[in-house]
Amino acid sequence: MKDFKYYAPTEVVFGEQSEEQVARLVKKYGGTKVLVHYGGKSAERSGLLGKICGLLTEGGIPFVSLGGVVPNPRLSLAKQGIELCRKEGVDFILAIGGGSVIDSAKCIAYGVCMEGDVWDLYLGNATPTAMLPVGCVVTIPAAGSEMSEASVITNEDGDVKLGYSNNLSRPKFAIMNPRRTFTLPPYQTAAGVTDMMMHTMERYFTKDDDMDFTTDVAEAMLRSIKTAVFAVLRNPEDYRYRAQIMWGGSLMHNGLTGCGVTDDWATHQLEHELSGMFDVTHGAGLAAIWPSWARYVMNENLPRFVRFAVNVMDVPNDFTDPEGTALRGIEAMERFYHAIGMPTTIRELIGRDVTDDEIREMARKCSRDYTATCGALRVLHADDMEAIYRMAR
Ligand code: NZQ
Ligand code: ZN
């Protein structure tokens, strides 16, 4: 069994009244002047932004604001945020939004405490020694950034999307009110669910078969979220199932489902090139890649793919044909993606055929100019990456 550390320091405040505690939480974690960071229109439209700003004012906490974070958040806006925080003497970043806003907030929080260019962290050329504390008010369950150590940023110069992980960046607190997710459109809901499931699947498909507890927890989470997504697509205002999804999104990416196993992340890395090049929704990009990745690697641990088929996708186990059972599990996952409105090919994702040049370019970027591999269940080199993109086209 793989040795592991489990570190999940984020204080989670969950439920309908959770937002009321924002000023207390900011103070608790040392904030005396706050940057309120948010995305496009959704937080303004719902009144959440106004409510949070009002609560900070009532709590006697001065703040400045920076909105405009877009999905696949841009480095240029984070750099504006760094300048603003320095000018205004900000010592706490409050993200109101989803993964994109939280990741942008983490990037700003690193940058304020660094002398050099914050992009060097994402390039692997620098290591932070400190960062400003980050708290969040989550509005979309998906990326799990509210408890994770990761931040994913897109540098418009070259359309390069890179992640950087460091335990320093795990948010101090996460406020989660499932009611705030009632306004999520079906596509965002489904893409979010796809992403959170993938965070657990990236850890589930491993060669380490001896951590049964982690595997059982992962399967229960995957089954539970599969049920919940149909309930909220039928009724977007179903508090009970919105709550399952919201809590699931955090637990499926806070490290719990990776304890004692070697994680993979190839599907994520292959997807980051799709969202870097085509600016697509991350979760939808994952659905377009995963079935092809799964077919490409399944023989590395066939029993695990059989287990997934039977325990998660309810496929009958044909003991005489494990490969057939595994393949039927992948097909059942494809049917699930289609049932919730997700694509299973790049064509469905971007609405046209991807060209050979684009495939080669994504493989080049994903392999860092042919110097890096990705994945662990099967280590993928640039030619494997290209092969998977071709299978997924
Ligand atoms: O900008 P607004 O108007 O707020 O609209 C957003 C955005 O268009 C909308 N939205 C959010 N809350 C809403 C809402 N619409 C209606 N009602 C609400 N309550 O949803 C859209 C998507 O938001 P975004 O923050 O981009 O979604 P998500 O949480 O899926 O984040 C995606 C980003 O996270 C990264 C992805 O690569 C992508 O850039 N990831 C970050 C990870 C991490 N830090 O650990 C891990 C993930 O694997 C992922 O890579
Ligand atoms: Zn993800």
Short mmCIF file of C-alpha atoms and ligand atoms in Angstrom, two decimals:
data_model
loop_
_atom_site.label_atom_id
_atom_site.label_comp_id
_atom_site.label_asym_id
_atom_site.label_seq_id
_atom_site.Cartn_x
_atom_site.Cartn_y
_atom_site.Cartn_z
CA MET A 1 0.00 0.00 0.00
CA LYS A 2 1.22 3.46 -0.83
CA ASP A 3 2.14 5.64 2.16
CA PHE A 4 0.14 8.84 2.26
CA LYS A 5 -0.51 12.13 4.00
CA TYR A 6 -4.04 13.47 4.22
CA TYR A 7 -4.21 17.22 4.70
CA ALA A 8 -7.58 18.95 4.45
CA PRO A 9 -7.36 22.11 6.59
CA THR A 10 -10.24 24.07 5.03
CA GLU A 11 -13.05 25.05 7.41
CA VAL A 12 -16.28 24.15 5.63
CA VAL A 13 -19.40 26.11 6.58
CA PHE A 14 -22.31 24.48 4.78
CA GLY A 15 -26.00 25.29 4.49
CA GLU A 16 -28.63 27.95 3.93
CA GLN A 17 -27.35 30.31 6.62
CA SER A 18 -23.66 29.82 5.88
CA GLU A 19 -23.10 33.17 4.15
CA GLU A 20 -23.99 35.06 7.34
CA GLN A 21 -20.66 34.00 8.80
CA VAL A 22 -18.43 35.55 6.17
CA ALA A 23 -17.15 38.53 8.20
CA ARG A 24 -16.43 36.39 11.24
CA LEU A 25 -14.49 33.92 9.11
CA VAL A 26 -12.45 36.59 7.34
CA LYS A 27 -11.46 38.04 10.72
CA LYS A 28 -10.74 34.60 12.15
CA TYR A 29 -8.20 33.97 9.40
CA GLY A 30 -6.50 37.34 9.76
CA GLY A 31 -8.16 39.47 7.10
CA THR A 32 -8.17 43.21 7.76
CA LYS A 33 -8.51 44.40 4.16
CA VAL A 34 -10.10 42.19 1.56
CA LEU A 35 -10.06 41.77 -2.20
CA VAL A 36 -13.52 40.54 -3.22
CA HIS A 37 -12.85 38.58 -6.42
CA TYR A 38 -15.67 37.34 -8.67
CA GLY A 39 -16.57 36.30 -12.19
CA GLY A 40 -19.06 37.49 -14.79
CA LYS A 41 -22.64 38.31 -14.03
CA SER A 42 -24.00 35.39 -12.02
CA ALA A 43 -22.95 36.55 -8.54
CA GLU A 44 -24.21 40.08 -9.24
CA ARG A 45 -27.50 38.87 -10.74
CA SER A 46 -28.31 36.59 -7.82
CA GLY A 47 -27.63 39.31 -5.25
CA LEU A 48 -24.89 37.22 -3.63
CA LEU A 49 -22.15 39.75 -4.37
CA GLY A 50 -24.16 42.58 -2.83
CA LYS A 51 -25.03 40.49 0.18
CA ILE A 52 -21.42 39.50 0.88
CA CYS A 53 -20.17 43.08 0.43
CA GLY A 54 -22.92 44.25 2.82
CA LEU A 55 -21.89 41.68 5.42
CA LEU A 56 -18.24 42.75 5.17
CA THR A 57 -19.26 46.39 5.64
CA GLU A 58 -21.44 45.51 8.63
CA GLY A 59 -18.51 43.56 10.05
CA GLY A 60 -16.26 46.61 9.72
CA ILE A 61 -13.98 45.01 7.14
CA PRO A 62 -12.82 47.32 4.33
CA PHE A 63 -12.59 45.80 0.85
CA VAL A 64 -11.87 46.45 -2.81
CA SER A 65 -13.40 44.45 -5.67
CA LEU A 66 -12.19 42.89 -8.88
CA GLY A 67 -14.67 41.06 -11.11
CA GLY A 68 -14.40 39.70 -14.62
CA VAL A 69 -12.88 36.26 -14.06
CA VAL A 70 -13.82 34.05 -17.03
CA PRO A 71 -13.98 30.25 -17.19
CA ASN A 72 -10.39 29.07 -17.85
CA PRO A 73 -9.19 32.12 -15.85
CA ARG A 74 -6.61 34.37 -17.44
CA LEU A 75 -3.20 35.30 -16.14
CA SER A 76 -3.61 38.94 -17.19
CA LEU A 77 -6.54 39.50 -14.81
CA ALA A 78 -4.66 37.81 -11.97
CA LYS A 79 -1.77 40.19 -12.60
CA GLN A 80 -4.17 43.14 -12.38
CA GLY A 81 -5.36 41.69 -9.08
CA ILE A 82 -1.79 41.46 -7.77
CA GLU A 83 -1.18 45.14 -8.58
CA LEU A 84 -4.47 46.16 -6.99
CA CYS A 85 -3.77 44.21 -3.79
CA ARG A 86 -0.30 45.77 -3.46
CA LYS A 87 -1.63 49.28 -4.07
CA GLU A 88 -4.50 48.86 -1.60
CA GLY A 89 -2.66 46.92 1.11
CA VAL A 90 -4.98 43.91 0.81
CA ASP A 91 -4.17 41.01 3.15
CA PHE A 92 -7.01 38.55 2.38
CA ILE A 93 -8.60 37.34 -0.87
CA LEU A 94 -12.27 36.38 -0.86
CA ALA A 95 -13.35 34.45 -3.95
CA ILE A 96 -17.05 34.44 -4.83
CA GLY A 97 -17.66 31.90 -7.59
CA GLY A 98 -16.45 28.56 -8.86
CA GLY A 99 -13.15 26.96 -9.73
CA SER A 100 -12.15 29.75 -12.10
CA VAL A 101 -12.60 32.52 -9.53
CA ILE A 102 -11.00 30.51 -6.73
CA ASP A 103 -8.02 29.57 -8.92
CA SER A 104 -7.57 33.19 -9.99
CA ALA A 105 -7.75 34.21 -6.31
CA LYS A 106 -5.02 31.68 -5.45
CA CYS A 107 -2.84 33.02 -8.27
CA ILE A 108 -3.24 36.58 -6.96
CA ALA A 109 -2.54 35.42 -3.41
CA TYR A 110 0.72 33.81 -4.52
CA GLY A 111 1.72 36.74 -6.69
CA VAL A 112 1.33 39.39 -3.98
CA CYS A 113 3.91 37.58 -1.84
CA MET A 114 6.41 36.94 -4.66
CA GLU A 115 9.10 39.17 -6.07
CA GLY A 116 9.21 37.61 -9.53
CA ASP A 117 6.60 36.68 -12.12
CA VAL A 118 3.78 34.51 -10.70
CA TRP A 119 3.67 32.52 -13.97
CA ASP A 120 7.06 31.04 -12.98
CA LEU A 121 5.21 28.96 -10.37
CA TYR A 122 3.03 27.39 -13.04
CA LEU A 123 6.08 26.80 -15.25
CA GLY A 124 7.78 25.02 -12.36
CA ASN A 125 10.57 27.61 -12.21
CA ALA A 126 9.83 29.00 -8.73
CA THR A 127 8.52 27.86 -5.35
CA PRO A 128 6.47 30.10 -3.07
CA THR A 129 7.37 30.55 0.58
CA ALA A 130 4.16 32.37 1.51
CA MET A 131 0.86 33.54 0.12
CA LEU A 132 -2.08 35.62 1.25
CA PRO A 133 -4.91 33.64 2.84
CA VAL A 134 -7.83 32.81 0.55
CA GLY A 135 -11.43 32.18 1.58
CA CYS A 136 -14.30 31.30 -0.72
CA VAL A 137 -18.02 31.51 -1.21
CA VAL A 138 -18.72 28.69 -3.64
CA THR A 139 -21.39 29.12 -6.33
CA ILE A 140 -20.77 26.09 -8.55
CA PRO A 141 -19.79 22.64 -7.35
CA ALA A 142 -17.30 21.25 -9.86
CA ALA A 143 -13.58 21.96 -9.68
CA GLY A 144 -13.27 21.33 -5.94
CA SER A 145 -10.78 24.18 -5.68
CA GLU A 146 -12.44 25.28 -2.41
CA MET A 147 -10.58 22.47 -0.61
CA SER A 148 -7.85 21.56 -3.09
CA GLU A 149 -4.20 22.51 -3.31
CA ALA A 150 -4.41 23.28 -7.02
CA SER A 151 -4.81 26.36 -9.13
CA VAL A 152 -5.15 26.24 -12.93
CA ILE A 153 -4.45 29.37 -14.97
CA THR A 154 -4.46 30.14 -18.69
CA ASN A 155 -1.74 32.38 -20.10
CA GLU A 156 -3.29 34.06 -23.15
CA ASP A 157 0.19 34.41 -24.56
CA GLY A 158 0.29 31.07 -26.40
CA ASP A 159 -3.01 29.75 -24.98
CA VAL A 160 -1.14 27.71 -22.40
CA LYS A 161 -3.18 26.34 -19.51
CA LEU A 162 -1.13 25.11 -16.56
CA GLY A 163 -1.86 23.95 -13.04
CA TYR A 164 0.23 24.51 -9.96
CA SER A 165 -0.28 22.58 -6.72
CA ASN A 166 0.89 23.51 -3.25
CA ASN A 167 -0.73 22.86 0.13
CA LEU A 168 -0.20 26.53 0.99
CA SER A 169 -3.08 27.35 -1.32
CA ARG A 170 -5.78 25.27 0.33
CA PRO A 171 -8.44 27.85 1.20
CA LYS A 172 -8.88 28.82 4.85
CA PHE A 173 -12.64 28.49 4.63
CA ALA A 174 -15.34 27.53 2.17
CA ILE A 175 -18.88 28.82 2.50
CA MET A 176 -21.31 26.57 0.67
CA ASN A 177 -25.00 27.28 0.32
CA PRO A 178 -26.61 24.75 -2.04
CA ARG A 179 -29.45 27.20 -2.71
CA ARG A 180 -26.97 29.40 -4.60
CA THR A 181 -26.54 26.63 -7.16
CA PHE A 182 -30.24 26.55 -8.17
CA THR A 183 -29.47 29.04 -10.97
CA LEU A 184 -26.84 26.88 -12.63
CA PRO A 185 -27.84 26.02 -16.21
CA PRO A 186 -28.10 22.29 -17.06
CA TYR A 187 -24.85 22.30 -19.06
CA GLN A 188 -22.82 23.81 -16.21
CA THR A 189 -24.47 21.45 -13.73
CA ALA A 190 -23.60 18.42 -15.86
CA ALA A 191 -20.07 19.61 -16.64
CA GLY A 192 -19.50 20.22 -12.94
CA VAL A 193 -20.67 16.73 -12.05
CA THR A 194 -18.47 15.25 -14.79
CA ASP A 195 -15.48 17.11 -13.38
CA MET A 196 -16.03 16.07 -9.77
CA MET A 197 -16.57 12.44 -10.76
CA MET A 198 -13.37 12.58 -12.79
CA HIS A 199 -11.42 13.89 -9.79
CA THR A 200 -12.26 10.62 -8.07
CA MET A 201 -11.87 8.49 -11.20
CA GLU A 202 -8.34 9.88 -11.74
CA ARG A 203 -7.49 8.34 -8.37
CA TYR A 204 -9.64 5.21 -8.70
CA PHE A 205 -8.00 3.90 -11.87
CA THR A 206 -4.71 2.87 -10.33
CA LYS A 207 -2.55 -0.21 -10.06
CA ASP A 208 -2.74 -0.04 -6.25
CA ASP A 209 -5.51 -2.52 -5.47
CA ASP A 210 -4.98 -2.93 -1.73
CA MET A 211 -6.61 0.17 -0.21
CA ASP A 212 -10.14 -1.21 -0.14
CA PHE A 213 -11.54 1.52 2.08
CA THR A 214 -10.55 4.27 -0.35
CA THR A 215 -11.93 2.28 -3.28
CA ASP A 216 -15.24 1.59 -1.54
CA VAL A 217 -15.63 5.27 -0.59
CA ALA A 218 -14.89 6.29 -4.18
CA GLU A 219 -17.50 3.92 -5.60
CA ALA A 220 -20.15 5.09 -3.14
CA MET A 221 -19.45 8.72 -4.04
CA LEU A 222 -19.63 8.03 -7.77
CA ARG A 223 -22.95 6.19 -7.43
CA SER A 224 -24.42 8.87 -5.20
CA ILE A 225 -23.50 11.71 -7.55
CA LYS A 226 -24.87 9.81 -10.56
CA THR A 227 -28.24 9.64 -8.82
CA ALA A 228 -28.16 13.25 -7.70
CA VAL A 229 -27.40 14.74 -11.12
CA PHE A 230 -30.58 13.32 -12.68
CA ALA A 231 -32.61 14.69 -9.77
CA VAL A 232 -31.29 18.25 -10.23
CA LEU A 233 -31.56 18.16 -14.01
CA ARG A 234 -35.23 17.26 -13.52
CA ASN A 235 -35.71 19.85 -10.79
CA PRO A 236 -32.97 22.52 -10.56
CA GLU A 237 -34.36 23.72 -7.23
CA ASP A 238 -34.06 20.39 -5.46
CA TYR A 239 -32.14 21.47 -2.34
CA ARG A 240 -31.52 17.95 -1.13
CA TYR A 241 -29.74 16.80 -4.29
CA ARG A 242 -28.02 20.13 -4.96
CA ALA A 243 -26.56 19.65 -1.48
CA GLN A 244 -25.32 16.13 -2.26
CA ILE A 245 -23.56 17.46 -5.35
CA MET A 246 -22.08 20.44 -3.56
CA TRP A 247 -20.60 18.40 -0.73
CA GLY A 248 -19.54 15.70 -3.18
CA GLY A 249 -17.62 18.23 -5.27
CA SER A 250 -15.44 19.11 -2.31
CA LEU A 251 -14.84 15.61 -0.96
CA MET A 252 -14.14 14.12 -4.36
CA HIS A 253 -11.13 16.41 -4.80
CA ASN A 254 -9.81 17.17 -1.33
CA GLY A 255 -7.50 14.14 -1.32
CA LEU A 256 -9.80 11.70 0.49
CA THR A 257 -10.27 9.45 -2.54
CA GLY A 258 -6.52 9.40 -3.19
CA CYS A 259 -5.40 8.00 0.17
CA GLY A 260 -3.15 4.98 -0.31
CA VAL A 261 -3.26 4.91 -4.09
CA THR A 262 -1.20 6.30 -6.97
CA ASP A 263 -3.25 8.86 -8.87
CA ASP A 264 -3.23 9.24 -12.65
CA TRP A 265 -4.46 12.64 -13.97
CA ALA A 266 -3.80 11.86 -17.64
CA THR A 267 -7.39 12.69 -18.64
CA HIS A 268 -7.04 16.06 -16.91
CA GLN A 269 -3.76 16.85 -18.58
CA LEU A 270 -5.08 15.86 -22.00
CA GLU A 271 -8.18 18.00 -21.35
CA HIS A 272 -6.22 21.06 -20.30
CA GLU A 273 -4.88 21.25 -23.86
CA LEU A 274 -8.45 21.15 -25.19
CA SER A 275 -9.61 23.98 -22.96
CA GLY A 276 -6.35 25.86 -23.61
CA MET A 277 -6.82 25.62 -27.40
CA PHE A 278 -10.62 25.78 -27.77
CA ASP A 279 -11.70 27.54 -24.54
CA VAL A 280 -14.26 24.81 -23.81
CA THR A 281 -15.83 23.99 -20.44
CA HIS A 282 -13.37 21.83 -18.49
CA GLY A 283 -15.89 19.16 -17.42
CA ALA A 284 -17.22 18.74 -20.96
CA GLY A 285 -13.66 18.38 -22.23
CA LEU A 286 -13.06 15.58 -19.73
CA ALA A 287 -16.13 13.68 -20.97
CA ALA A 288 -14.86 14.00 -24.55
CA ILE A 289 -11.51 12.43 -23.65
CA TRP A 290 -12.19 9.87 -20.91
CA PRO A 291 -13.80 7.03 -22.95
CA SER A 292 -10.86 7.02 -25.38
CA TRP A 293 -8.31 7.17 -22.57
CA ALA A 294 -10.12 4.32 -20.82
CA ARG A 295 -10.09 2.06 -23.90
CA TYR A 296 -6.40 2.88 -24.47
CA VAL A 297 -5.25 1.97 -20.95
CA MET A 298 -7.79 -0.52 -19.57
CA ASN A 299 -5.60 -3.60 -19.98
CA GLU A 300 -3.10 -2.11 -17.51
CA ASN A 301 -5.53 -3.11 -14.73
CA LEU A 302 -8.48 -4.92 -16.26
CA PRO A 303 -9.97 -6.08 -12.93
CA ARG A 304 -10.29 -2.46 -11.87
CA PHE A 305 -12.22 -1.56 -15.03
CA VAL A 306 -14.44 -4.62 -14.45
CA ARG A 307 -15.04 -3.50 -10.87
CA PHE A 308 -15.97 -0.02 -12.09
CA ALA A 309 -18.35 -1.48 -14.68
CA VAL A 310 -20.12 -3.66 -12.13
CA ASN A 311 -20.05 -1.55 -8.95
CA VAL A 312 -20.47 1.93 -10.43
CA MET A 313 -22.16 1.45 -13.82
CA ASP A 314 -24.38 -1.53 -12.90
CA VAL A 315 -23.12 -3.70 -15.75
CA PRO A 316 -23.70 -7.46 -15.24
CA ASN A 317 -20.40 -9.23 -14.65
CA ASP A 318 -19.62 -11.72 -17.41
CA PHE A 319 -16.97 -13.77 -15.62
CA THR A 320 -16.02 -15.49 -18.90
CA ASP A 321 -15.23 -12.17 -20.59
CA PRO A 322 -13.61 -9.57 -18.33
CA GLU A 323 -12.55 -7.41 -21.28
CA GLY A 324 -16.14 -7.37 -22.55
CA THR A 325 -17.41 -6.39 -19.11
CA ALA A 326 -14.85 -3.59 -18.86
CA LEU A 327 -15.79 -2.30 -22.31
CA ARG A 328 -19.49 -2.38 -21.44
CA GLY A 329 -18.64 -0.26 -18.37
CA ILE A 330 -16.99 2.34 -20.59
CA GLU A 331 -19.98 2.27 -22.96
CA ALA A 332 -22.33 2.71 -19.99
CA MET A 333 -20.31 5.76 -18.95
CA GLU A 334 -20.68 7.16 -22.48
CA ARG A 335 -24.45 6.66 -22.26
CA PHE A 336 -24.42 8.44 -18.89
CA TYR A 337 -22.50 11.40 -20.36
CA HIS A 338 -24.96 11.67 -23.25
CA ALA A 339 -27.92 11.37 -20.87
CA ILE A 340 -26.73 14.42 -18.93
CA GLY A 341 -25.86 16.40 -22.07
CA MET A 342 -22.10 15.88 -22.18
CA PRO A 343 -20.08 15.06 -25.32
CA THR A 344 -18.02 11.89 -25.70
CA THR A 345 -15.89 13.02 -28.65
CA ILE A 346 -13.95 16.17 -29.52
CA ARG A 347 -16.27 16.68 -32.49
CA GLU A 348 -19.29 16.83 -30.20
CA LEU A 349 -17.33 19.11 -27.88
CA ILE A 350 -16.17 21.77 -30.36
CA GLY A 351 -18.82 21.31 -33.08
CA ARG A 352 -16.37 20.45 -35.88
CA ASP A 353 -13.61 18.01 -36.73
CA VAL A 354 -10.31 18.62 -34.97
CA THR A 355 -7.46 18.80 -37.53
CA ASP A 356 -4.31 16.66 -37.58
CA ASP A 357 -2.25 19.79 -36.95
CA GLU A 358 -4.33 20.63 -33.88
CA ILE A 359 -3.90 17.10 -32.53
CA ARG A 360 -0.14 17.26 -33.02
CA GLU A 361 -0.02 20.69 -31.37
CA MET A 362 -2.00 19.47 -28.31
CA ALA A 363 0.30 16.46 -27.95
CA ARG A 364 3.34 18.73 -28.24
CA LYS A 365 2.04 21.06 -25.52
CA CYS A 366 0.83 18.25 -23.28
CA SER A 367 4.25 16.61 -23.47
CA ARG A 368 6.00 19.95 -22.86
CA ASP A 369 7.75 19.83 -26.23
CA TYR A 370 8.21 16.06 -26.05
CA THR A 371 10.07 16.19 -22.74
CA ALA A 372 7.33 15.09 -20.33
CA THR A 373 4.92 12.20 -19.87
CA CYS A 374 1.55 12.09 -18.15
CA GLY A 375 -0.47 9.44 -16.37
CA ALA A 376 0.50 6.64 -14.01
CA LEU A 377 -1.78 3.66 -14.70
CA ARG A 378 -0.12 3.80 -18.09
CA VAL A 379 2.61 6.37 -18.60
CA LEU A 380 1.73 8.29 -21.76
CA HIS A 381 4.34 9.73 -24.11
CA ALA A 382 3.62 12.23 -26.88
CA ASP A 383 2.72 9.48 -29.38
CA ASP A 384 0.26 7.93 -26.88
CA MET A 385 -1.30 11.35 -26.30
CA GLU A 386 -1.68 11.82 -30.04
CA ALA A 387 -3.24 8.36 -30.35
CA ILE A 388 -5.81 9.14 -27.64
CA TYR A 389 -6.72 12.49 -29.22
CA ARG A 390 -7.21 10.63 -32.53
CA MET A 391 -9.42 8.00 -30.88
CA ALA A 392 -11.44 10.82 -29.26
CA ARG A 393 -11.77 12.93 -32.42
O1 NZQ B 1 -18.82 34.10 -14.53
P1 NZQ B 1 -20.19 33.88 -14.00
O2 NZQ B 1 -21.21 34.82 -14.53
O3 NZQ B 1 -20.21 33.76 -12.51
O4 NZQ B 1 -20.67 32.45 -14.59
C1 NZQ B 1 -20.06 31.24 -14.24
C2 NZQ B 1 -19.24 30.62 -15.36
O5 NZQ B 1 -19.66 31.07 -16.62
C3 NZQ B 1 -21.16 30.21 -14.05
N1 NZQ B 1 -21.69 30.16 -12.68
C4 NZQ B 1 -21.01 29.97 -11.54
N2 NZQ B 1 -21.84 29.91 -10.50
C5 NZQ B 1 -23.09 30.07 -10.99
C6 NZQ B 1 -23.00 30.25 -12.40
N3 NZQ B 1 -24.08 30.44 -13.18
C7 NZQ B 1 -25.28 30.47 -12.57
N4 NZQ B 1 -25.45 30.30 -11.23
C8 NZQ B 1 -24.38 30.09 -10.42
N5 NZQ B 1 -24.55 29.88 -9.10
O6 NZQ B 1 -20.56 28.96 -14.31
C9 NZQ B 1 -19.55 29.15 -15.30
C10 NZQ B 1 -18.38 28.27 -14.96
O7 NZQ B 1 -17.72 28.75 -13.81
P2 NZQ B 1 -16.26 28.19 -13.46
O8 NZQ B 1 -15.79 28.84 -12.22
O9 NZQ B 1 -15.40 28.30 -14.68
O10 NZQ B 1 -16.56 26.63 -13.24
P3 NZQ B 1 -15.75 25.51 -12.55
O11 NZQ B 1 -15.98 25.53 -11.08
O12 NZQ B 1 -16.08 24.31 -13.31
O13 NZQ B 1 -14.19 25.87 -12.76
C11 NZQ B 1 -13.50 25.49 -13.92
C12 NZQ B 1 -12.04 25.83 -13.80
O14 NZQ B 1 -11.43 25.13 -12.70
C13 NZQ B 1 -10.25 24.45 -13.16
C14 NZQ B 1 -10.63 24.13 -14.59
O15 NZQ B 1 -9.50 23.78 -15.36
C15 NZQ B 1 -11.29 25.40 -15.05
O16 NZQ B 1 -10.33 26.36 -15.40
N6 NZQ B 1 -9.94 23.33 -12.27
C16 NZQ B 1 -9.42 23.62 -11.08
C17 NZQ B 1 -9.08 22.63 -10.17
C18 NZQ B 1 -8.51 22.95 -8.84
N7 NZQ B 1 -8.18 24.20 -8.59
O17 NZQ B 1 -8.33 22.07 -7.99
C19 NZQ B 1 -9.23 21.21 -10.50
C20 NZQ B 1 -10.07 20.95 -11.69
O18 NZQ B 1 -9.67 19.74 -12.24
C21 NZQ B 1 -10.02 21.98 -12.75
O19 NZQ B 1 -8.92 21.77 -13.62
ZN ZN B 2 -11.14 18.80 -13.02
#
